[in-house]
């Protein structure tokens, strides 16, 4: 059995970042990259299924240039058996729908029994890639899953969706399926130093779009449903900052609390 | 055809409030985009619930009765696809909700339409629809457009647009769509409850701890502080996910909303958008965080940049 886990190398911003000259993204020099937090949970969920028994192969897949090898190494260190990266320069400017199409092409090639994606990415938070991928495949799909019961040979898996306001819903999904995995479904492990060393020596399979049967028109802006027009720093409200020593700050805080709650000053 | 199609959402026999917010958004765009403004309600009990959508600005209410439970992604996706194909609207608005996360992007994969999610601002200019959403953890705003698309589908953030005021005079019609094989079967709803039986929605003064507390052994110190100052102890998602406090104490989109809260003290909470959704309305918010760039300071009235343990210790001496 095979589980494919789609992962993303996300970017967060340096404190004093600058917008790129064309105004459509942040200057890449100011981006700090890491594995998307949600993907850490979906990888863990796959590795847990593997450890529960049976012949299970966990394949981590990402879309990106060779900078993204770093997150694949992290996945290998945390228990993925194989790592696969798909990239072509024509993929620049892909929105989540184009990424979903590309991942679907990888799934067709790999033929897994189950596909996981994180609910969303911490940088652009479209929360769309996993379910778009399911759309291109025509597979059963469910989003924001925070509980899954699955073993080799499962044809219908019990899941729970995490809804708004502290509500959950139990559902049953036909497999093979695509699930978007929510934070909190498990406790992701830390990679040991030994496994990090071992992962550094493992190969990363690199594919181009032609290898998965895609053309330039399927990816990048041409294959996307939206296009970034402008990126800018919004004017935001700012708290009134309480300065001074810790003792002074705490005294002011205490006064605010007593003032609002009506306690004696 | 043209016009705006709003997809309303129901759960457990009620229209979800975000549905009316979307109508408010659609009404504000009707002049620029063009009418009619149609609102579709899909699922069970649509006949009984449909009247709740007849508010100012709505021209048509479309009731789509489906055989399954409240929600499954296949039925919703197929019904919305059928409506979009039949009506060919210029703009489709649906909530950026857990339900729509399960089918909207799937639909966008098969429809030839523009698509963006978690949109909080929509404009209609000479080049068509421009949607604004957040980027890089909401640190920047991102304007996206949809060149060459006759239909644009947007999933809109909740608690942004105001519901219209006043009653409407919409026509109501029933729309039949072909039944599909639902490959995800809905089961029972499960309410989060906790042994300590706290009701965060009723609390007037909440002291919330976040990732900044670092380790579980520190929870007790803040529990004691909350007791001393007369606050109910709350938490952000990472604390509940780690099992350090019960999920029933989590404030935010997937947790509880601080509905009755007048004073909210956030310690070591960075302020993810999902957390802000549960508390940014509180009139007095005080945030303590080591990171001066933390998002929580954009909604707080008062801020302290500093070590939460030192501040907590000093604060304790005043009560």
Coordinates of C-alpha atoms in Angstrom, one line a residue:
Chain A
X1 CA 0.0 0.0 0.0
X2 CA 1.1 3.5 -0.7
X3 CA 0.3 6.9 0.9
X4 CA 1.2 10.1 -1.0
X5 CA 1.7 13.2 1.2
X6 CA 1.8 16.5 -0.7
X7 CA 4.0 19.0 1.2
X8 CA 4.9 22.6 0.7
X9 CA 7.9 24.7 1.5
X10 CA 6.3 27.8 2.9
X11 CA 7.8 31.3 3.4
X12 CA 7.5 33.7 6.3
X13 CA 8.7 37.3 6.3
X14 CA 11.8 38.8 7.8
X15 CA 11.1 41.7 10.1
X16 CA 12.1 44.4 7.6
X17 CA 11.0 42.9 4.3
X18 CA 10.7 44.7 1.0
X19 CA 8.2 44.3 -1.8
X20 CA 9.7 43.2 -5.1
X21 CA 10.3 45.8 -7.8
X22 CA 7.3 44.7 -9.9
X23 CA 5.0 45.0 -6.8
X24 CA 3.6 41.5 -7.1
X25 CA 5.5 39.7 -4.4
X26 CA 8.0 40.1 -1.6
X27 CA 11.7 40.3 -2.5
X28 CA 12.8 36.6 -2.1
X29 CA 15.9 37.8 -0.1
X30 CA 13.5 38.5 2.8
X31 CA 11.8 35.1 2.9
X32 CA 12.5 32.5 5.6
X33 CA 11.5 29.0 4.4
X34 CA 10.3 26.0 6.2
X35 CA 8.0 22.9 6.0
X36 CA 4.3 24.0 6.2
X37 CA 3.1 23.3 9.7
X38 CA -0.1 21.5 8.5
X39 CA 2.1 19.2 6.3
X40 CA 4.0 18.1 9.4
X41 CA 0.7 16.7 10.7
X42 CA -0.3 15.0 7.5
X43 CA 3.2 13.4 7.1
X44 CA 2.9 12.1 10.7
X45 CA -0.5 10.7 10.0
X46 CA 0.9 8.7 7.1
X47 CA 3.9 7.5 9.1
X48 CA 1.6 6.4 11.9
X49 CA -0.4 4.3 9.5
X50 CA 2.9 2.7 8.3
X51 CA 4.0 2.0 11.8
X52 CA 0.7 0.3 12.6
X53 CA 1.7 -2.5 10.4
X54 CA 1.5 -3.9 6.9
X55 CA 3.5 -3.0 3.8
X56 CA 3.1 0.7 3.6
X57 CA 5.2 3.1 1.6
X58 CA 5.0 6.8 2.4
X59 CA 5.9 9.2 -0.5
X60 CA 6.5 12.9 0.2
X61 CA 5.9 15.1 -2.9
X62 CA 6.5 18.7 -3.4
X63 CA 6.3 21.3 -6.2
X64 CA 9.3 23.6 -6.3
X65 CA 12.9 24.3 -7.4
X66 CA 15.9 22.7 -5.7
X67 CA 15.5 25.0 -2.6
X68 CA 12.5 22.8 -1.7
X69 CA 14.8 19.7 -1.3
X70 CA 15.3 20.9 2.3
X71 CA 11.6 20.2 3.2
X72 CA 11.8 16.8 1.5
X73 CA 14.9 15.9 3.5
X74 CA 12.9 16.8 6.6
X75 CA 10.1 14.5 5.5
X76 CA 12.6 11.7 4.9
X77 CA 14.1 12.2 8.4
X78 CA 10.6 12.0 9.9
X79 CA 9.7 8.7 8.3
X80 CA 8.9 9.2 4.6
X81 CA 10.3 6.3 2.5
X82 CA 10.7 8.3 -0.8
X83 CA 10.8 11.9 -1.7
X84 CA 9.8 13.3 -5.1
X85 CA 10.0 16.9 -6.4
X86 CA 8.3 18.2 -9.6
X87 CA 9.5 21.4 -11.1
X88 CA 9.8 23.3 -14.4
X89 CA 10.5 27.1 -14.8
X90 CA 7.1 27.4 -16.5
X91 CA 5.5 26.6 -13.1
X92 CA 6.4 30.0 -11.7
X93 CA 3.2 31.9 -10.9
X94 CA 1.1 28.8 -10.4
X95 CA -1.9 29.3 -8.2
X96 CA -3.3 26.4 -5.9
X97 CA -5.4 25.1 -8.8
X98 CA -2.4 24.8 -11.1
X99 CA -0.5 23.2 -8.3
X100 CA -3.4 20.8 -7.7
X101 CA -3.4 19.8 -11.4
X102 CA 0.4 19.1 -11.2
X103 CA 0.0 17.0 -8.0
X104 CA -2.8 15.1 -9.6
X105 CA -0.5 14.2 -12.5
X106 CA 2.0 12.9 -10.0
X107 CA -0.7 10.9 -8.2
X108 CA -1.6 9.3 -11.6
X109 CA 2.0 8.2 -12.0
X110 CA 2.5 7.0 -8.5
X111 CA -1.0 5.3 -8.0
X112 CA -1.2 5.6 -4.2
X113 CA -4.1 4.3 -2.1
X114 CA -4.5 7.5 -0.1
X115 CA -3.5 11.1 -0.6
X116 CA -2.9 13.6 2.2
X117 CA -2.5 17.4 2.0
X118 CA -2.4 20.0 4.8
X119 CA -5.7 21.9 5.2
X120 CA -3.8 25.1 4.2
X121 CA -0.4 26.6 3.9
X122 CA 0.7 29.0 6.6
X123 CA 1.9 31.6 4.0
X124 CA -0.9 32.1 1.5
X125 CA -3.7 30.1 3.2
X126 CA -5.8 29.4 0.2
X127 CA -6.9 26.0 1.7
X128 CA -7.5 24.9 -1.9
X129 CA -4.6 22.7 -3.2
X130 CA -5.7 19.3 -1.7
X131 CA -9.3 19.6 -2.8
X132 CA -8.4 20.9 -6.3
X133 CA -6.1 17.9 -6.6
X134 CA -9.1 15.6 -5.7
X135 CA -11.1 17.4 -8.4
X136 CA -8.6 16.7 -11.1
X137 CA -8.4 13.1 -10.1
X138 CA -12.2 12.7 -9.6
X139 CA -11.5 11.0 -6.2
X140 CA -13.6 11.1 -3.0
X141 CA -12.4 14.0 -0.9
X142 CA -12.9 15.5 2.5
X143 CA -11.4 18.7 4.1
X144 CA -10.3 19.7 7.6
X145 CA -10.0 16.1 8.9
X146 CA -8.9 15.8 12.5
X147 CA -9.5 12.1 13.0
X148 CA -8.9 9.1 10.7
X149 CA -9.2 5.4 11.2
X150 CA -7.3 3.7 8.4
X151 CA -5.4 0.5 7.8
X152 CA -4.2 -1.5 4.8
X153 CA -7.2 -2.7 2.8
X154 CA -9.6 -0.1 4.2
X155 CA -12.4 0.6 1.6
X156 CA -14.5 3.0 3.7
X157 CA -12.7 5.1 6.3
X158 CA -14.3 6.7 9.4
X159 CA -13.2 10.3 9.7
X160 CA -14.1 13.4 11.7
X161 CA -14.2 16.9 10.2
X162 CA -13.4 19.8 12.5
X163 CA -16.2 22.4 12.0
X164 CA -16.5 25.9 13.3
X165 CA -17.3 26.8 17.0
X166 CA -16.1 23.6 18.7
X167 CA -18.2 21.2 16.6
X168 CA -17.1 18.0 15.0
X169 CA -18.8 15.8 12.4
X170 CA -18.3 12.1 11.9
X171 CA -18.3 11.0 8.3
X172 CA -17.4 7.9 6.3
X173 CA -15.3 8.2 3.1
X174 CA -14.8 5.8 0.3
X175 CA -11.2 5.0 -0.5
X176 CA -8.9 5.7 -2.3
X177 CA -9.5 9.3 -1.2
X178 CA -7.9 12.7 -0.8
X179 CA -8.0 14.2 2.7
X180 CA -6.9 17.6 3.9
X181 CA -5.4 17.2 7.4
X182 CA -6.0 19.6 10.2
X183 CA -3.6 20.5 13.0
X184 CA -4.0 18.5 16.2
X185 CA -4.9 15.2 14.5
X186 CA -1.7 13.8 16.1
X187 CA 1.6 15.0 17.7
X188 CA 4.3 15.2 15.0
X189 CA 7.6 13.7 16.0
X190 CA 11.0 15.4 16.0
X191 CA 13.5 13.9 13.7
X192 CA 16.5 12.3 15.5
X193 CA 20.0 13.4 14.6
X194 CA 20.6 9.9 13.3
X195 CA 17.6 10.0 11.0
X196 CA 18.5 13.5 9.8
X197 CA 22.0 12.1 8.8
X198 CA 20.4 9.1 7.0
X199 CA 18.0 11.4 5.2
X200 CA 20.8 13.5 3.9
X201 CA 22.1 10.5 2.0
X202 CA 18.8 9.4 0.5
X203 CA 18.0 10.3 -3.1
X204 CA 15.4 12.9 -4.1
X205 CA 13.6 11.9 -7.3
X206 CA 13.2 15.0 -9.6
X207 CA 10.6 15.2 -12.3
X208 CA 9.8 17.7 -15.0
X209 CA 6.3 18.4 -16.2
X210 CA 6.7 16.4 -19.4
X211 CA 7.5 13.3 -17.2
X212 CA 4.0 13.5 -15.7
X213 CA 2.2 14.3 -19.0
X214 CA 1.7 18.1 -18.5
X215 CA 2.3 20.9 -20.9
X216 CA 3.3 24.6 -20.2
X217 CA -0.3 25.6 -20.6
X218 CA -1.3 23.4 -17.7
X219 CA 0.9 25.2 -15.2
X220 CA 2.0 28.7 -14.2
X221 CA -0.3 31.6 -14.9
X222 CA -1.7 29.9 -17.9
X223 CA -3.0 27.0 -15.8
X224 CA -4.2 29.2 -12.9
X225 CA -7.6 30.5 -11.9
X226 CA -6.3 33.7 -10.4
X227 CA -3.3 36.0 -10.9
X228 CA -1.5 38.2 -8.3
X229 CA -1.9 41.8 -9.4
X230 CA -0.4 43.6 -6.5
X231 CA 1.0 43.0 -3.0
X232 CA 1.2 45.7 -0.4
X233 CA 1.6 46.3 3.3
X234 CA -1.8 47.2 4.7
X235 CA -2.2 50.0 7.2
X236 CA -3.1 48.2 10.4
X237 CA -4.3 49.3 13.8
X238 CA -1.6 49.4 16.4
X239 CA -2.0 48.9 20.2
X240 CA -1.0 51.7 22.5
X241 CA 2.3 50.3 23.8
X242 CA 2.9 50.4 27.5
X243 CA 6.6 51.2 28.1
X244 CA 8.8 51.2 31.1
X245 CA 10.3 48.6 33.4
X246 CA 8.5 45.3 33.9
X247 CA 7.2 46.5 37.3
X248 CA 5.8 49.7 35.7
X249 CA 4.3 47.8 32.8
X250 CA 2.6 45.3 35.2
X251 CA 1.3 48.1 37.4
X252 CA -0.3 49.8 34.4
X253 CA -1.8 46.4 33.3
X254 CA -3.2 45.9 36.8
X255 CA -4.8 49.3 36.7
X256 CA -6.4 48.6 33.3
X257 CA -7.8 45.3 34.6
X258 CA -9.1 46.9 37.8
X259 CA -10.6 49.8 35.8
X260 CA -12.5 47.5 33.3
X261 CA -13.6 44.9 35.9
X262 CA -14.5 47.6 38.5
X263 CA -12.1 46.3 41.1
X264 CA -10.5 48.7 43.6
X265 CA -7.4 50.3 42.2
Chain B
X1 CA -27.0 35.3 -18.3
X2 CA -25.2 37.5 -15.8
X3 CA -25.7 38.6 -12.2
X4 CA -24.5 37.4 -8.8
X5 CA -25.1 33.9 -7.3
X6 CA -24.7 33.6 -3.5
X7 CA -24.4 30.1 -2.0
X8 CA -26.0 30.1 1.4
X9 CA -25.0 27.6 4.1
X10 CA -27.1 25.7 6.6
X11 CA -26.2 23.5 9.5
X12 CA -28.4 21.6 12.0
X13 CA -31.6 23.3 10.8
X14 CA -30.4 26.8 10.8
X15 CA -29.0 29.3 8.2
X16 CA -25.4 30.1 9.1
X17 CA -25.0 33.8 9.7
X18 CA -22.2 34.1 7.1
X19 CA -24.9 33.5 4.4
X20 CA -26.4 36.9 5.2
X21 CA -23.0 38.6 5.2
X22 CA -22.5 37.3 1.7
X23 CA -25.8 38.8 0.6
X24 CA -24.5 42.1 2.1
X25 CA -21.4 41.8 0.0
X26 CA -23.3 40.9 -3.1
X27 CA -25.7 43.8 -2.6
X28 CA -22.8 46.2 -2.4
X29 CA -21.5 44.9 -5.8
X30 CA -24.8 44.6 -7.6
X31 CA -24.6 48.1 -9.1
X32 CA -21.2 47.5 -10.6
X33 CA -21.5 43.8 -11.5
X34 CA -25.1 43.8 -12.5
X35 CA -28.1 41.9 -11.2
X36 CA -30.0 39.8 -10.6
X37 CA -28.9 38.8 -7.1
X38 CA -29.9 35.2 -6.6
X39 CA -29.3 33.2 -3.4
X40 CA -29.3 29.4 -3.4
X41 CA -30.0 27.2 -0.4
X42 CA -28.9 23.6 -0.9
X43 CA -29.7 20.7 1.5
X44 CA -32.5 19.4 3.6
X45 CA -35.4 21.6 4.9
X46 CA -34.9 24.3 2.3
X47 CA -38.6 25.1 2.1
X48 CA -38.7 25.9 5.8
X49 CA -35.4 27.8 5.9
X50 CA -35.6 29.7 2.6
X51 CA -37.7 32.6 4.0
X52 CA -34.8 33.5 6.2
X53 CA -32.8 34.6 3.1
X54 CA -35.5 37.0 1.9
X55 CA -33.6 40.2 2.9
X56 CA -33.1 43.6 1.2
X57 CA -31.4 43.3 -2.2
X58 CA -32.2 39.7 -3.0
X59 CA -34.1 39.2 -6.3
X60 CA -34.4 35.4 -6.3
X61 CA -34.2 32.6 -3.8
X62 CA -33.4 29.2 -5.3
X63 CA -34.2 26.2 -3.2
X64 CA -32.3 23.0 -4.0
X65 CA -33.6 20.1 -2.0
X66 CA -31.2 17.2 -1.7
X67 CA -31.8 13.9 -0.2
X68 CA -28.7 13.5 2.0
X69 CA -27.9 15.0 5.4
X70 CA -26.9 18.6 6.0
X71 CA -23.7 18.4 4.0
X72 CA -21.5 16.1 1.9
X73 CA -18.9 17.5 -0.5
X74 CA -20.1 15.6 -3.6
X75 CA -23.8 16.7 -3.3
X76 CA -22.8 20.3 -2.6
X77 CA -20.3 20.4 -5.4
X78 CA -22.6 19.0 -7.9
X79 CA -25.5 21.3 -6.9
X80 CA -23.3 24.4 -7.1
X81 CA -21.9 23.3 -10.5
X82 CA -25.4 22.7 -11.9
X83 CA -26.5 26.2 -10.7
X84 CA -23.4 27.9 -12.2
X85 CA -23.9 26.1 -15.5
X86 CA -27.6 26.9 -15.7
X87 CA -27.3 30.5 -14.7
X88 CA -23.9 31.5 -16.0
X89 CA -23.4 34.2 -13.3
X90 CA -20.6 36.8 -13.5
X91 CA -19.9 36.4 -9.8
X92 CA -20.4 33.4 -7.4
X93 CA -19.9 34.1 -3.7
X94 CA -19.7 31.3 -1.1
X95 CA -18.5 31.3 2.5
X96 CA -14.9 30.6 3.3
X97 CA -16.1 27.9 5.7
X98 CA -15.1 24.4 6.6
X99 CA -18.0 23.1 4.5
X100 CA -16.9 25.0 1.4
X101 CA -13.3 24.1 1.9
X102 CA -14.5 20.6 1.1
X103 CA -16.0 21.3 -2.4
X104 CA -15.2 24.8 -3.7
X105 CA -11.6 24.1 -5.0
X106 CA -12.7 20.8 -6.3
X107 CA -15.3 22.6 -8.3
X108 CA -12.8 25.3 -9.5
X109 CA -10.8 22.4 -10.9
X110 CA -13.6 21.5 -13.3
X111 CA -15.3 24.8 -14.0
X112 CA -13.7 27.4 -16.3
X113 CA -13.9 30.2 -13.8
X114 CA -11.8 32.6 -11.8
X115 CA -11.3 31.4 -8.2
X116 CA -9.9 32.8 -5.0
X117 CA -10.5 32.0 -1.3
X118 CA -10.5 33.8 2.1
X119 CA -11.3 37.0 0.3
X120 CA -12.1 40.0 2.5
X121 CA -12.5 42.8 -0.1
X122 CA -14.1 42.6 -3.6
X123 CA -14.0 45.4 -6.1
X124 CA -15.3 45.6 -9.7
X125 CA -13.1 47.8 -11.9
X126 CA -12.7 48.4 -15.6
X127 CA -10.8 45.1 -15.9
X128 CA -13.4 43.1 -13.9
X129 CA -13.3 41.6 -10.5
X130 CA -10.4 42.3 -8.1
X131 CA -10.3 40.4 -4.9
X132 CA -8.1 41.1 -1.9
X133 CA -6.8 38.4 0.5
X134 CA -4.0 38.1 3.0
X135 CA -0.5 36.7 2.2
X136 CA 2.5 35.6 4.3
X137 CA 0.5 35.0 7.4
X138 CA -1.6 38.1 6.8
X139 CA 1.4 40.4 6.9
X140 CA 0.6 41.7 3.4
X141 CA -2.5 42.2 1.4
X142 CA -2.6 40.5 -2.0
X143 CA -4.8 41.7 -4.8
X144 CA -5.7 39.0 -7.3
X145 CA -7.6 39.3 -10.6
X146 CA -9.0 36.9 -13.1
X147 CA -8.2 37.9 -16.7
X148 CA -10.5 36.6 -19.4
X149 CA -12.9 34.8 -17.0
X150 CA -16.6 35.4 -17.6
X151 CA -17.4 33.8 -14.2
X152 CA -15.5 34.4 -11.0
X153 CA -16.0 32.3 -7.8
X154 CA -14.9 33.7 -4.5
X155 CA -14.9 32.2 -1.0
X156 CA -15.5 35.1 1.3
X157 CA -14.2 35.4 4.8
X158 CA -16.8 35.5 7.6
X159 CA -17.3 38.5 9.9
X160 CA -16.3 41.1 7.3
X161 CA -19.4 42.1 5.5
X162 CA -22.6 43.3 7.2
X163 CA -25.9 41.5 6.6
X164 CA -28.4 43.8 4.8
X165 CA -31.0 45.5 6.9
X166 CA -34.7 45.2 6.1
X167 CA -36.9 42.6 4.4
X168 CA -36.7 41.7 0.8
X169 CA -39.2 41.0 -1.9
X170 CA -37.5 38.0 -3.7
X171 CA -39.2 35.5 -5.8
X172 CA -38.8 31.9 -4.5
X173 CA -38.4 29.0 -6.8
X174 CA -37.4 25.4 -6.5
X175 CA -34.6 24.1 -8.6
X176 CA -34.1 20.4 -9.3
X177 CA -30.6 19.0 -9.7
X178 CA -29.6 15.5 -10.5
X179 CA -28.8 13.4 -7.5
X180 CA -25.1 12.2 -7.3
X181 CA -23.5 9.3 -5.6
X182 CA -22.2 10.8 -2.3
X183 CA -18.9 9.1 -1.6
X184 CA -18.6 10.8 1.8
X185 CA -21.5 9.9 4.1
X186 CA -22.4 12.4 6.8
X187 CA -22.7 11.0 10.3
X188 CA -23.4 12.6 13.7
X189 CA -22.3 15.9 15.1
X190 CA -20.1 15.9 18.1
X191 CA -20.0 18.8 20.5
X192 CA -16.7 19.5 22.3
X193 CA -17.2 19.2 26.0
X194 CA -14.8 19.1 28.8
X195 CA -14.6 17.8 32.3
X196 CA -14.3 21.2 33.9
X197 CA -17.5 22.4 32.2
X198 CA -16.3 25.9 31.4
X199 CA -18.4 28.1 29.1
X200 CA -16.0 30.5 27.4
X201 CA -18.9 32.2 25.5
X202 CA -20.3 33.4 28.8
X203 CA -17.0 34.7 30.3
X204 CA -16.7 38.4 30.7
X205 CA -13.0 38.5 31.5
X206 CA -10.7 36.0 29.8
X207 CA -6.9 35.5 30.2
X208 CA -5.6 33.5 27.3
X209 CA -2.3 31.7 27.0
X210 CA -0.6 30.8 23.7
X211 CA 2.5 29.1 22.3
X212 CA 4.7 31.6 24.1
X213 CA 4.3 29.7 27.4
X214 CA 6.6 27.1 25.9
X215 CA 6.0 24.1 28.1
X216 CA 3.1 22.4 29.9
X217 CA 4.5 22.9 33.4
X218 CA 4.0 26.7 33.0
X219 CA 0.2 26.4 32.6
X220 CA -0.3 26.2 36.4
X221 CA 1.3 29.6 36.9
X222 CA -1.2 31.2 34.6
X223 CA -4.1 29.2 36.0
X224 CA -3.3 30.7 39.4
X225 CA -2.9 34.2 37.9
X226 CA -6.3 33.9 36.1
X227 CA -7.9 32.9 39.4
X228 CA -6.3 35.8 41.3
X229 CA -7.3 38.5 38.8
X230 CA -10.8 37.0 38.4
X231 CA -10.4 35.8 34.8
X232 CA -11.4 32.6 33.0
X233 CA -8.4 30.9 31.6
X234 CA -8.5 30.4 27.9
X235 CA -6.0 29.3 25.3
X236 CA -5.0 29.4 21.6
X237 CA -4.9 26.4 19.3
X238 CA -1.4 25.0 20.0
X239 CA -2.1 24.8 23.7
X240 CA -5.3 22.7 23.2
X241 CA -3.7 20.6 20.4
X242 CA -0.9 19.7 22.8
X243 CA -3.5 18.7 25.4
X244 CA -2.3 21.2 28.0
X245 CA -5.8 22.6 28.4
X246 CA -9.1 21.2 27.3
X247 CA -10.3 22.0 23.7
X248 CA -13.4 23.7 25.3
X249 CA -11.1 26.5 26.5
X250 CA -9.8 27.2 23.0
X251 CA -10.7 30.7 21.6
X252 CA -10.9 31.0 17.9
X253 CA -12.6 29.8 14.7
X254 CA -12.6 26.1 15.5
X255 CA -12.9 26.7 19.2
X256 CA -15.2 29.1 21.1
X257 CA -16.0 32.8 20.5
X258 CA -15.5 35.2 23.3
X259 CA -19.1 36.4 22.9
X260 CA -19.7 38.0 26.3
X261 CA -16.1 39.1 26.9
X262 CA -15.3 42.7 27.8
X263 CA -11.7 42.3 28.8
X264 CA -9.3 40.0 27.1
X265 CA -5.7 39.6 28.2
X266 CA -3.6 37.6 25.7
X267 CA -0.2 36.3 26.9
X268 CA 2.2 34.7 24.5
X269 CA -0.5 34.6 21.7
X270 CA 0.9 35.6 18.3
X271 CA -2.6 36.3 16.9
X272 CA -3.2 33.9 13.9
X273 CA -6.2 35.0 11.9
X274 CA -8.2 32.0 13.2
X275 CA -7.6 33.1 16.8
X276 CA -8.5 36.7 16.0
X277 CA -11.8 35.5 14.6
X278 CA -12.9 34.5 18.1
X279 CA -11.8 37.6 20.0
X280 CA -11.0 40.7 17.9
X281 CA -14.5 42.2 18.7
X282 CA -13.7 42.5 22.4
X283 CA -13.7 46.1 23.5
X284 CA -10.6 46.0 25.7
X285 CA -7.8 43.7 24.5
X286 CA -4.4 43.7 26.2
X287 CA -1.6 41.7 24.6
X288 CA 1.8 40.7 26.1
X289 CA 4.2 39.2 23.6
X290 CA 8.0 39.1 23.1
X291 CA 7.6 39.8 19.4
X292 CA 6.9 43.5 18.6
X293 CA 5.7 42.4 15.1
X294 CA 3.1 39.9 16.5
X295 CA -0.3 40.2 14.8
X296 CA -2.1 40.3 18.1
X297 CA -0.9 44.0 18.5
X298 CA -3.0 45.0 15.5
X299 CA -6.2 44.2 17.3
X300 CA -5.1 45.0 20.9
X301 CA -6.0 48.3 22.6
X302 CA -2.9 48.0 24.9
X303 CA 0.3 46.2 24.3
X304 CA 3.3 45.2 26.3
X305 CA 6.4 43.9 24.5
X306 CA 8.2 41.7 27.0
X307 CA 8.7 38.4 28.7
X308 CA 5.3 37.0 29.7
X309 CA 6.6 35.2 32.7
X310 CA 8.2 38.3 34.2
X311 CA 5.1 40.4 33.4
X312 CA 2.8 37.7 34.9
X313 CA 4.9 37.5 38.1
X314 CA 4.8 41.3 38.6
X315 CA 1.1 41.4 37.7
X316 CA 0.4 38.8 40.4
X317 CA 1.7 41.1 43.1
X318 CA -1.1 43.6 42.5
X319 CA -3.9 41.1 43.3

